[in-house]
Short mmCIF file of C-alpha atoms and ligand atoms in Angstrom, two decimals:
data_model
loop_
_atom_site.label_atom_id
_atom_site.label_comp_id
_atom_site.label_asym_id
_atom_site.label_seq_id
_atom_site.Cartn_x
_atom_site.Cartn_y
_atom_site.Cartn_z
CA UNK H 1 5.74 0.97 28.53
CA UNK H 2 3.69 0.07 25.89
CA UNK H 3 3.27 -2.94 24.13
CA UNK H 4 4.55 -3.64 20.83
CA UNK H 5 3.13 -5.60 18.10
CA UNK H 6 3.78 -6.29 14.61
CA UNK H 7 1.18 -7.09 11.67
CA UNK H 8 1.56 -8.47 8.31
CA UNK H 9 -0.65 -7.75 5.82
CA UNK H 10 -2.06 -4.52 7.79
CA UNK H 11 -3.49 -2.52 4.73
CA UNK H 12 -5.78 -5.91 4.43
CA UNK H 13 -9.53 -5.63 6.07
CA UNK H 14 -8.66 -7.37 9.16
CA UNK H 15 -4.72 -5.95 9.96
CA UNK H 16 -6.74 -2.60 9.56
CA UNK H 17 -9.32 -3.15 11.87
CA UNK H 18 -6.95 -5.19 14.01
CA UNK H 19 -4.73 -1.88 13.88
CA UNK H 20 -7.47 0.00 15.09
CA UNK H 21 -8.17 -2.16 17.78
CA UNK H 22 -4.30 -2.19 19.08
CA UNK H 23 -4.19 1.21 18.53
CA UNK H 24 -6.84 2.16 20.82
CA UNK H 25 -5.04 -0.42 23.34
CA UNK H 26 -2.09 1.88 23.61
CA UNK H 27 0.17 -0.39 21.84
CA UNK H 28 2.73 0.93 19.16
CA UNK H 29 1.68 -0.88 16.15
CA UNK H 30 4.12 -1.61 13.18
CA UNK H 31 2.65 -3.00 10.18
CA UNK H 32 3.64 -4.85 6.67
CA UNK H 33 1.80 -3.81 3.63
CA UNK H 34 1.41 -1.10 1.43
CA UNK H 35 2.74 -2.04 -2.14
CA UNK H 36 -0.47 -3.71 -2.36
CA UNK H 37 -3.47 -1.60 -2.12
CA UNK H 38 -6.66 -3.84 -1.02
CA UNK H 39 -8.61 -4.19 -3.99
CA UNK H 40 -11.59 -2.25 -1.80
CA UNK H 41 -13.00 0.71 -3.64
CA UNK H 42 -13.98 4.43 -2.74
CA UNK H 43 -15.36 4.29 1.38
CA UNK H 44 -13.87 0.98 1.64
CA UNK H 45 -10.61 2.09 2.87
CA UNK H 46 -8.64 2.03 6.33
CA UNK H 47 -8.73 4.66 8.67
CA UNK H 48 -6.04 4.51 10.61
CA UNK H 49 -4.23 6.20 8.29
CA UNK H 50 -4.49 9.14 10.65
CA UNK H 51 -1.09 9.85 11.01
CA UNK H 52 -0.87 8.35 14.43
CA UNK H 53 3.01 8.28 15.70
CA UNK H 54 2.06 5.10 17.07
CA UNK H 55 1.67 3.64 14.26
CA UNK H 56 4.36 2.30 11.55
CA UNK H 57 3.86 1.02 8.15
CA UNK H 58 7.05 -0.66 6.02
CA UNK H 59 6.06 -1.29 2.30
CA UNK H 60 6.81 -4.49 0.39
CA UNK H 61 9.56 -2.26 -1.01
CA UNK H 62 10.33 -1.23 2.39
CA UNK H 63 11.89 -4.18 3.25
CA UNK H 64 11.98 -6.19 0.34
CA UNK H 65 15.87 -6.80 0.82
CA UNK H 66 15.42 -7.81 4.13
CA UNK H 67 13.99 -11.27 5.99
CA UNK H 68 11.33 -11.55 8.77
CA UNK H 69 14.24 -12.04 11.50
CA UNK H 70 15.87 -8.53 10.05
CA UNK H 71 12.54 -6.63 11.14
CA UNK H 72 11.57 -8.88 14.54
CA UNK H 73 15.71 -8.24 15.40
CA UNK H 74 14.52 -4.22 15.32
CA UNK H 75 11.24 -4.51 16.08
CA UNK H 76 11.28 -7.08 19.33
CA UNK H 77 7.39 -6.94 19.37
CA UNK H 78 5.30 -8.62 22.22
CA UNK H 79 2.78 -10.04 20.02
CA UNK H 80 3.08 -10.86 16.04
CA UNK H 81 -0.07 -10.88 13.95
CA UNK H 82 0.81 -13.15 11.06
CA UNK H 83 -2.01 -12.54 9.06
CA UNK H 84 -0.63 -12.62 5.62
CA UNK H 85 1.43 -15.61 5.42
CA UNK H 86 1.59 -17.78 2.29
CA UNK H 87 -1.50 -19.95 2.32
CA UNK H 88 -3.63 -18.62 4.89
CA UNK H 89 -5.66 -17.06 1.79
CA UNK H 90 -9.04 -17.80 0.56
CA UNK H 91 -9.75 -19.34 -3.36
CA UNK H 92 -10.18 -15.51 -4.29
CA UNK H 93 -6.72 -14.12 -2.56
CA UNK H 94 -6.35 -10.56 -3.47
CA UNK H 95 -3.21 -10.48 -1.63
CA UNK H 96 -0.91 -13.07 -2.75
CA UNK H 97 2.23 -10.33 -3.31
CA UNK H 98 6.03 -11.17 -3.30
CA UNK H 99 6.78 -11.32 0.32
CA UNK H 100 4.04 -14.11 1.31
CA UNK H 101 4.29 -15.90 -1.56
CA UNK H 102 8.39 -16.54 -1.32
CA UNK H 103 6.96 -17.18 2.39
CA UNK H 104 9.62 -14.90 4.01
CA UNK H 105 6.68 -14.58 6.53
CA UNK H 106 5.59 -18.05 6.62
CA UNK H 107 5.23 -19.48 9.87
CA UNK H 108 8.22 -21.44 10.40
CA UNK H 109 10.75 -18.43 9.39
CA UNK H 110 8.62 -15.99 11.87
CA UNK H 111 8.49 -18.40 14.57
CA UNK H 112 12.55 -19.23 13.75
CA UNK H 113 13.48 -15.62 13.79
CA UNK H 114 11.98 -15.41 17.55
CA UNK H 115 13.75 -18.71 18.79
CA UNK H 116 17.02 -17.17 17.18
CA UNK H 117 16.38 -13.73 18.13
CA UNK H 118 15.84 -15.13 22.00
CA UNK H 119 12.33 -13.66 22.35
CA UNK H 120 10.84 -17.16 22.82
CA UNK H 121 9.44 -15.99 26.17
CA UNK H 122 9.01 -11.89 25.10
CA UNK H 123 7.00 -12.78 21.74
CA UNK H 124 3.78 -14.24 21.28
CA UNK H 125 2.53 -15.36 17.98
CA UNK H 126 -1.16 -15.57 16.29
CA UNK H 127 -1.54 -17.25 12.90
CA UNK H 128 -4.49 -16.75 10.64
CA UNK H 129 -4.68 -20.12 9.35
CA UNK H 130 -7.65 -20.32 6.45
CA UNK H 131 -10.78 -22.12 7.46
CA UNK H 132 -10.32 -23.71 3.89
CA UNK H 133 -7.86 -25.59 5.54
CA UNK H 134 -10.85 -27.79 6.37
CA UNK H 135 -10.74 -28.90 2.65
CA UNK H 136 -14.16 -29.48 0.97
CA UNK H 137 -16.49 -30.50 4.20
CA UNK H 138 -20.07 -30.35 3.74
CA UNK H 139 -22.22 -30.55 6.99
CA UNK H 140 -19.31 -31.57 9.72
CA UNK H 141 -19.61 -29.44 12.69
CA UNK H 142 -16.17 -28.06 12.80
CA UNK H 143 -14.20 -27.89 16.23
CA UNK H 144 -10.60 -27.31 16.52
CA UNK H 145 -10.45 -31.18 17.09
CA UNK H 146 -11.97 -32.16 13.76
CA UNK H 147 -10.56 -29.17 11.88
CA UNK H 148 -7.64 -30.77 10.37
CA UNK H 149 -8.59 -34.47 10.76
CA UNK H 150 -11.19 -34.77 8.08
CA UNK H 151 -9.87 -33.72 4.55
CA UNK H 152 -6.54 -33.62 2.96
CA UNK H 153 -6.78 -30.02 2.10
CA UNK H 154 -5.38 -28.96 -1.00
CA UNK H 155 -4.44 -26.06 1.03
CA UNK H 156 -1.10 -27.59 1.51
CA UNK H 157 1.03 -24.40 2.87
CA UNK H 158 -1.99 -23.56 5.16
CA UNK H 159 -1.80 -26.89 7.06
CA UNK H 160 2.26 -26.46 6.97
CA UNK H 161 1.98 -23.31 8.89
CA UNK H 162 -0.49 -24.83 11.12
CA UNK H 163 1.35 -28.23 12.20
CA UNK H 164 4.59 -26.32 12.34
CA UNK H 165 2.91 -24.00 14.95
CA UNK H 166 1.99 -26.98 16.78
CA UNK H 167 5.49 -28.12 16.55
CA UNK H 168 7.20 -24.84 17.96
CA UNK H 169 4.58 -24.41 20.73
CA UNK H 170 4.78 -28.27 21.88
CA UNK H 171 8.56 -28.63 21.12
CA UNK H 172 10.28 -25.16 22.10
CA UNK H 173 7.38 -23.70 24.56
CA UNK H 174 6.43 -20.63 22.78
CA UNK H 175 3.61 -18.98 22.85
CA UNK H 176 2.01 -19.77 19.44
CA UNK H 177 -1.63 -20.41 18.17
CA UNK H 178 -3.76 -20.37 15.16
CA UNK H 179 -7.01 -18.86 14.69
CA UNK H 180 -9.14 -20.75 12.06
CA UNK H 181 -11.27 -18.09 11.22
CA UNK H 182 -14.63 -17.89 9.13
CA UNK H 183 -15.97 -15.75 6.42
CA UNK H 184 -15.40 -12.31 7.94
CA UNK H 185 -16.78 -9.38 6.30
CA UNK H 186 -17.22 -5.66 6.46
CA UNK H 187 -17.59 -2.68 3.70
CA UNK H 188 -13.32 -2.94 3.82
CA UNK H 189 -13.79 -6.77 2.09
CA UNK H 190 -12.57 -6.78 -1.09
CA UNK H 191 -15.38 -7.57 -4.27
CA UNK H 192 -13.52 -10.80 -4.98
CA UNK H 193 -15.42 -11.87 -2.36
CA UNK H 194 -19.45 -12.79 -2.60
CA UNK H 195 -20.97 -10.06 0.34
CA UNK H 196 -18.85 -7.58 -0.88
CA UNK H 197 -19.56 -8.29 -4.69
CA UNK H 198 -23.54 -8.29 -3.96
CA UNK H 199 -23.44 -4.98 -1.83
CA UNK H 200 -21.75 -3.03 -3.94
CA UNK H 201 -23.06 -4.22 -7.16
CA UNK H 202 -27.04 -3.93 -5.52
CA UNK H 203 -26.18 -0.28 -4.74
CA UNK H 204 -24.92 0.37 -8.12
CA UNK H 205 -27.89 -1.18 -9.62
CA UNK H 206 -30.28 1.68 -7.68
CA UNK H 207 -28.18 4.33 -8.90
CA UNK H 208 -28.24 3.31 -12.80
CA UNK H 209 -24.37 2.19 -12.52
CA UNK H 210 -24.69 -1.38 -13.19
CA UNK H 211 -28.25 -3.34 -14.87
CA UNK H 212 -27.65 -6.60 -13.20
CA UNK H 213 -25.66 -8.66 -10.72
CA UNK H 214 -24.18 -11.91 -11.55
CA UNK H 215 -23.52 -14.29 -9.23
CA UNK H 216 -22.91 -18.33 -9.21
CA UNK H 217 -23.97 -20.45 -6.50
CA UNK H 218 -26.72 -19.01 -4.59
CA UNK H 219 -27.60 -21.83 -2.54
CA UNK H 220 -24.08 -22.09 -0.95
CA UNK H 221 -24.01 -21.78 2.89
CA UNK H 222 -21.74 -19.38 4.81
CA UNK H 223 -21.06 -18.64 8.07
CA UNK H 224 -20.45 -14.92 7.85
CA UNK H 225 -19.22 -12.67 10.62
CA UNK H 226 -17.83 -9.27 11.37
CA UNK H 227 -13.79 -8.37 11.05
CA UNK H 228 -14.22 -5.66 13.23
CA UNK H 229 -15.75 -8.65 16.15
CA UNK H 230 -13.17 -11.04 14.60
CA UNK H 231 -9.69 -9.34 15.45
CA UNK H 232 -10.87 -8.91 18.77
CA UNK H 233 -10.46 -13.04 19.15
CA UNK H 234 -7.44 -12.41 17.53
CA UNK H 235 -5.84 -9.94 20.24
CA UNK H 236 -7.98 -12.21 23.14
CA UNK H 237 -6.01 -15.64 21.87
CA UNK H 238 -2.86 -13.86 23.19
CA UNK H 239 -3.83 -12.77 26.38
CA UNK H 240 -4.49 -15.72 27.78
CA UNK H 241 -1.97 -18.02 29.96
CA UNK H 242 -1.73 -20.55 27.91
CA UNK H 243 -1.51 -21.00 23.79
CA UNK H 244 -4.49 -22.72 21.88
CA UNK H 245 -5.83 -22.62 19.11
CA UNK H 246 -9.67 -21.58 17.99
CA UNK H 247 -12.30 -21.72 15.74
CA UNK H 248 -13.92 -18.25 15.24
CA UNK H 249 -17.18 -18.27 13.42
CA UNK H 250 -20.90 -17.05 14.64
CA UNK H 251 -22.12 -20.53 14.18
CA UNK H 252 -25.25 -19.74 11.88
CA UNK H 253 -25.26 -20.13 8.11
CA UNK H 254 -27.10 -18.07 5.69
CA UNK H 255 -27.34 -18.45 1.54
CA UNK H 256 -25.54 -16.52 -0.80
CA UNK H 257 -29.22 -15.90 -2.12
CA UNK H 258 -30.46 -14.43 1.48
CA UNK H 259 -27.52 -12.59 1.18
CA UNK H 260 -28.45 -11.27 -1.59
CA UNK H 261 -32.09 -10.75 -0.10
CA UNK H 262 -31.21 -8.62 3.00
CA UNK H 263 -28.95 -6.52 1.01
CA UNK H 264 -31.82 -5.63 -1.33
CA UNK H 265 -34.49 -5.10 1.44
CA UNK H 266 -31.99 -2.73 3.15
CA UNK H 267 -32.07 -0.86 -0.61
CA UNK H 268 -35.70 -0.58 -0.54
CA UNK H 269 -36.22 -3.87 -2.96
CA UNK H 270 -37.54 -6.76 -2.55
CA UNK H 271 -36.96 -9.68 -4.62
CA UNK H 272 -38.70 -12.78 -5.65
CA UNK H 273 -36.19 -15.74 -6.94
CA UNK H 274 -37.74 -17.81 -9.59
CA UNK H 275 -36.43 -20.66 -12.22
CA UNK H 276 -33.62 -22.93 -11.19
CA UNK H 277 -29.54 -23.63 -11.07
CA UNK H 278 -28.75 -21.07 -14.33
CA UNK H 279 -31.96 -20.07 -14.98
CA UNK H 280 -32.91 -18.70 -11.97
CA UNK H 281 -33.47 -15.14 -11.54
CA UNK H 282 -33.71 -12.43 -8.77
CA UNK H 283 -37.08 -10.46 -10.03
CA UNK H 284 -38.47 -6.98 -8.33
CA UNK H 285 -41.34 -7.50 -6.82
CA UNK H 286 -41.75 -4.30 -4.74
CA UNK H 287 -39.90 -0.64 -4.34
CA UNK H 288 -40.49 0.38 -0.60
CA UNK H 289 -38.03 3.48 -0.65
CA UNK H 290 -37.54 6.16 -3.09
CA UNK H 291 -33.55 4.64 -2.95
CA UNK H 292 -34.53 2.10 -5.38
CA UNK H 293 -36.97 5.08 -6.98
CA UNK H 294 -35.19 4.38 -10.51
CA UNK H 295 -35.98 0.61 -10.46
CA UNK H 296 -39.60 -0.95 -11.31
CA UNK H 297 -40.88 -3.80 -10.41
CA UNK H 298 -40.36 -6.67 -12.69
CA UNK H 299 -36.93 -5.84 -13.32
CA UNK H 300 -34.85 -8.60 -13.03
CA UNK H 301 -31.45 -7.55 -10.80
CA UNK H 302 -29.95 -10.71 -9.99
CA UNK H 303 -28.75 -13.79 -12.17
CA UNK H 304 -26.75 -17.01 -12.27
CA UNK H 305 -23.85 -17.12 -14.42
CA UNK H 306 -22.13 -20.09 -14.79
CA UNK H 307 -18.65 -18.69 -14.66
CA UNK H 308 -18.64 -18.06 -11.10
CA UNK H 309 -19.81 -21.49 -10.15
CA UNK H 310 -16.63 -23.21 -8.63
CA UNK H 311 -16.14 -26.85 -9.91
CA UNK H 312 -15.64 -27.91 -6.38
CA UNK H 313 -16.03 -26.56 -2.88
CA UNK H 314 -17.52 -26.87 0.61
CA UNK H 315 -21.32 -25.25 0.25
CA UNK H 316 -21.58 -25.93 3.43
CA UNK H 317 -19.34 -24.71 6.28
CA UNK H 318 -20.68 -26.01 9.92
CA UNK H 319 -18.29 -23.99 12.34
CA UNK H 320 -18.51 -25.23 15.53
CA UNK H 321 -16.90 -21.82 18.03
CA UNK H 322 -18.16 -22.65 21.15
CA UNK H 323 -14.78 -22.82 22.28
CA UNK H 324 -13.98 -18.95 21.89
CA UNK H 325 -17.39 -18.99 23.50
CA UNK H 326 -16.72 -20.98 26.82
CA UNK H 327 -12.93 -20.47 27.37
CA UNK H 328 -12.22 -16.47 26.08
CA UNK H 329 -16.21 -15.55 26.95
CA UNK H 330 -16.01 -13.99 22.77
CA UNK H 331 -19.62 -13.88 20.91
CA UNK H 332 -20.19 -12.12 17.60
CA UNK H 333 -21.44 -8.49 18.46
CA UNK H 334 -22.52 -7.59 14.92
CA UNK H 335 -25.68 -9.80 13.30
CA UNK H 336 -25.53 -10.69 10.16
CA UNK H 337 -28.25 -8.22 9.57
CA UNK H 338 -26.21 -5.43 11.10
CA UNK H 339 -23.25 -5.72 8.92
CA UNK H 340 -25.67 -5.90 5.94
CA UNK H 341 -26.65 -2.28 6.54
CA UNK H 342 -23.21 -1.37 7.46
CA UNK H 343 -22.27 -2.49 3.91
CA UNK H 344 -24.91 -1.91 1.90
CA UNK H 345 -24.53 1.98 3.41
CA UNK H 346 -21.21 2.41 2.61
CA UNK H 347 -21.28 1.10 -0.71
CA UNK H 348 -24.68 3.57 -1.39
CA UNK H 349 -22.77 6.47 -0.21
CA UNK H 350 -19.86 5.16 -2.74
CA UNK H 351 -22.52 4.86 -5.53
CA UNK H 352 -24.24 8.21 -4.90
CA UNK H 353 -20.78 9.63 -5.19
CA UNK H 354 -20.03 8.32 -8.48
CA UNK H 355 -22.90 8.62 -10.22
CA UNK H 356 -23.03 12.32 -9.60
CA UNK H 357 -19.43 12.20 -11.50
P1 GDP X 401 -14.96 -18.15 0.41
O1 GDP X 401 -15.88 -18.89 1.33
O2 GDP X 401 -13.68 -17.77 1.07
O3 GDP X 401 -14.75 -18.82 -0.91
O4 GDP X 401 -15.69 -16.72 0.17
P2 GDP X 401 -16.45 -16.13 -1.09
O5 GDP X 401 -17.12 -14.89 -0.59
O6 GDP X 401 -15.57 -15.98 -2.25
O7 GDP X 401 -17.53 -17.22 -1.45
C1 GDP X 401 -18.58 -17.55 -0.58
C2 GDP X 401 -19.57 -18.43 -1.30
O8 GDP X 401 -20.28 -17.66 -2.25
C3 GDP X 401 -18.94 -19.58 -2.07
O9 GDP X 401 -19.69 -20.74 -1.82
C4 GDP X 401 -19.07 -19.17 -3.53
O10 GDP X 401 -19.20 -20.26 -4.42
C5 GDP X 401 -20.38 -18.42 -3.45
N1 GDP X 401 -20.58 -17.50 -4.58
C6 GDP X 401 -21.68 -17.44 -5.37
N2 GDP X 401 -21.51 -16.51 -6.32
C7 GDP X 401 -20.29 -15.95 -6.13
C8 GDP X 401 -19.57 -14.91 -6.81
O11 GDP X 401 -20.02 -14.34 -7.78
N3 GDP X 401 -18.34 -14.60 -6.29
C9 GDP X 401 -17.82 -15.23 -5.19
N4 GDP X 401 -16.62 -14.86 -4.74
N5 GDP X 401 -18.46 -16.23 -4.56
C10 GDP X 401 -19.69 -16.58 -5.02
#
């Protein structure tokens, strides 16, 4: 028999890829989303959409007259993916639609439904609780011991879902935990967020589509990983005989502005950064490929603009996963520089495309 799980929030870059991954597991895979589209553009987009009769997908509308403990009642997965509950979003939520924000799948009615529904010891639970929950920490090597000590977050629902996790695992012995993820990435990330933004913008700019990308803090610090590496911790953090929670995160930090300068280089650019805060500029100081044939050198292709500095938040994000590392044996298979390419490829292809339109 197979196993059966159940995702929320699988149209989203990691229920996709985490999809993928169960799919290939031989589990039957049922999935929430679909009403909202991820804001991902052109080669961005799922593939599992392959028509696989393993695979089912409810829409918002689907089920929008039902509760979480209607679908687990039909459903009776072994494992539950929570990955779109109210609150476990980042400052620049794409995803923030009716049935997570009235939290009908916020922790404490999911985790209820399966104590009602008597699948305490049947169902096993992962919760994608937001590393923002660490509030605005600058420098603090973050462990799942410190995670929640340091800051009152404003992140209120986030740290809700995570102590009432806690509570069900300690109190009624089921098999809950909470992965406190990182800055995950991939070409399916949505341009609210920075890696996606530059990649996409940087292609457009060698293919005449945009003049100039604008970004705001370029000396901010991010620990950025791969989805695709990141569900796997997901799936391993309920295989294991005993609940806990981790920290997933590759434990190196680039800029926003390296970022910025990998993504160019794998465009054929290279940049020079001069001036400071506002002023400063991303300049071209070389064309090494005839991809960036329509640029010249001189151009300027990056800028600050004030509107996308945030008024407060953590530049600085010191994840600590040596956990994942020691107890479930994970490590990050993609480098950072690996996922640029993957990225900055996809999004070329996407430009070619439309500037031949
Ligand atoms: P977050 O860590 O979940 O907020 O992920 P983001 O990708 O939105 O932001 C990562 C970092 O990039 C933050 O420190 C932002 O301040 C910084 N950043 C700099 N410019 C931009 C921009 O134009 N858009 C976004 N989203 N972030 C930017």
């Amino acid at each position: 028999m197979s196993k059966v799980a159940l995702i929320t929030h699988i149209t989203g870059q990691d229920g996709s890829y985490l999809a993928e991954l169960l799919l290939k597991k031989g589990y039957t895979v049922h999935g929430i989303g679909g009403n909202v589209v991820p804001l991902n553009t052109g080669n961005a987009g799922s593939n599992f959409h392959d028509k696989s009769s393993d695979l089912h997908i409810y829409t918002h509308a689907d089920i929008s007259t039902g509760t979480a403990r209607d679908l687990l009642a039909i459903i009776r997965p072994d494992e539950v993916y929570n990955l779109g509950g109210a609150g476990q979003l980042s400052e620049n939520s794409d995803s923030a639609d009716d049935l997570f924000s009235t939290g009908e799948f916020s922790a404490l009615k999911v985790l209820e439904a399966i104590r009602i529904l008597g699948l305490e010891t049947k169902t096993r639970y992962y919760h994608a609780s937001p590393s923002a929950l660490c509030g605005l920490v600058n420098g603090i090597a973050i462990n799942e011991m410190v995670s929640l000590n340091i800051y009152p977050s404003w992140y209120a629902t986030g740290i809700s879902d995570f102590w009432t996790i806690v509570n069900y695992r300690e109190t009624f012995g089921l098999y809950a935990c909470s992965g406190i993820l990182f800055n995950h990435e991939s070409p399916r990330r949505s341009e609210n967020f920075v890696t996606r933004k530059i990649t996409r913008s940087l292609a457009n700019i060698t293919q005449g589509l945009e003049k100039c990308l604008h970004l705001g803090n370029l000396n901010a610090l991010r620990d950025w990983g791969h989805a695709r590496d990141y569900v796997k911790m997901q799936w391993l953090m309920l295989q294991q005989d005993n609940p806990e929670d981790f920290v997933v995160a590759t434990g190196v930090q680039y800029t926003v502005r390296q970022f910025v300068t990998f993504a160019a280089l794998e465009l054929g650019i290279k940049l020079r950064f001069t001036g400071k805060g506002v002023e400063e500029k991303g300049i071209i100081t070389a064309i090494i490929s005839p991809v960036a044939a329509a640029l010249k050198v001189g151009d300027v292709i990056v800028a600050v603009d004030p509107r996308y500095i945030r008024p407060a938040e953590a530049c600085k994000v010191n994840a600590n996963p040596t956990k994942a590392r020691r107890k479930l044996g994970w490590a990050p298979e993609t480098s950072l520089q690996d996922m640029v390419i993957e990225m900055v490829q996809a999004d070329l292809a996407c430009a070619k495309k439309a500037a031949r339109l």
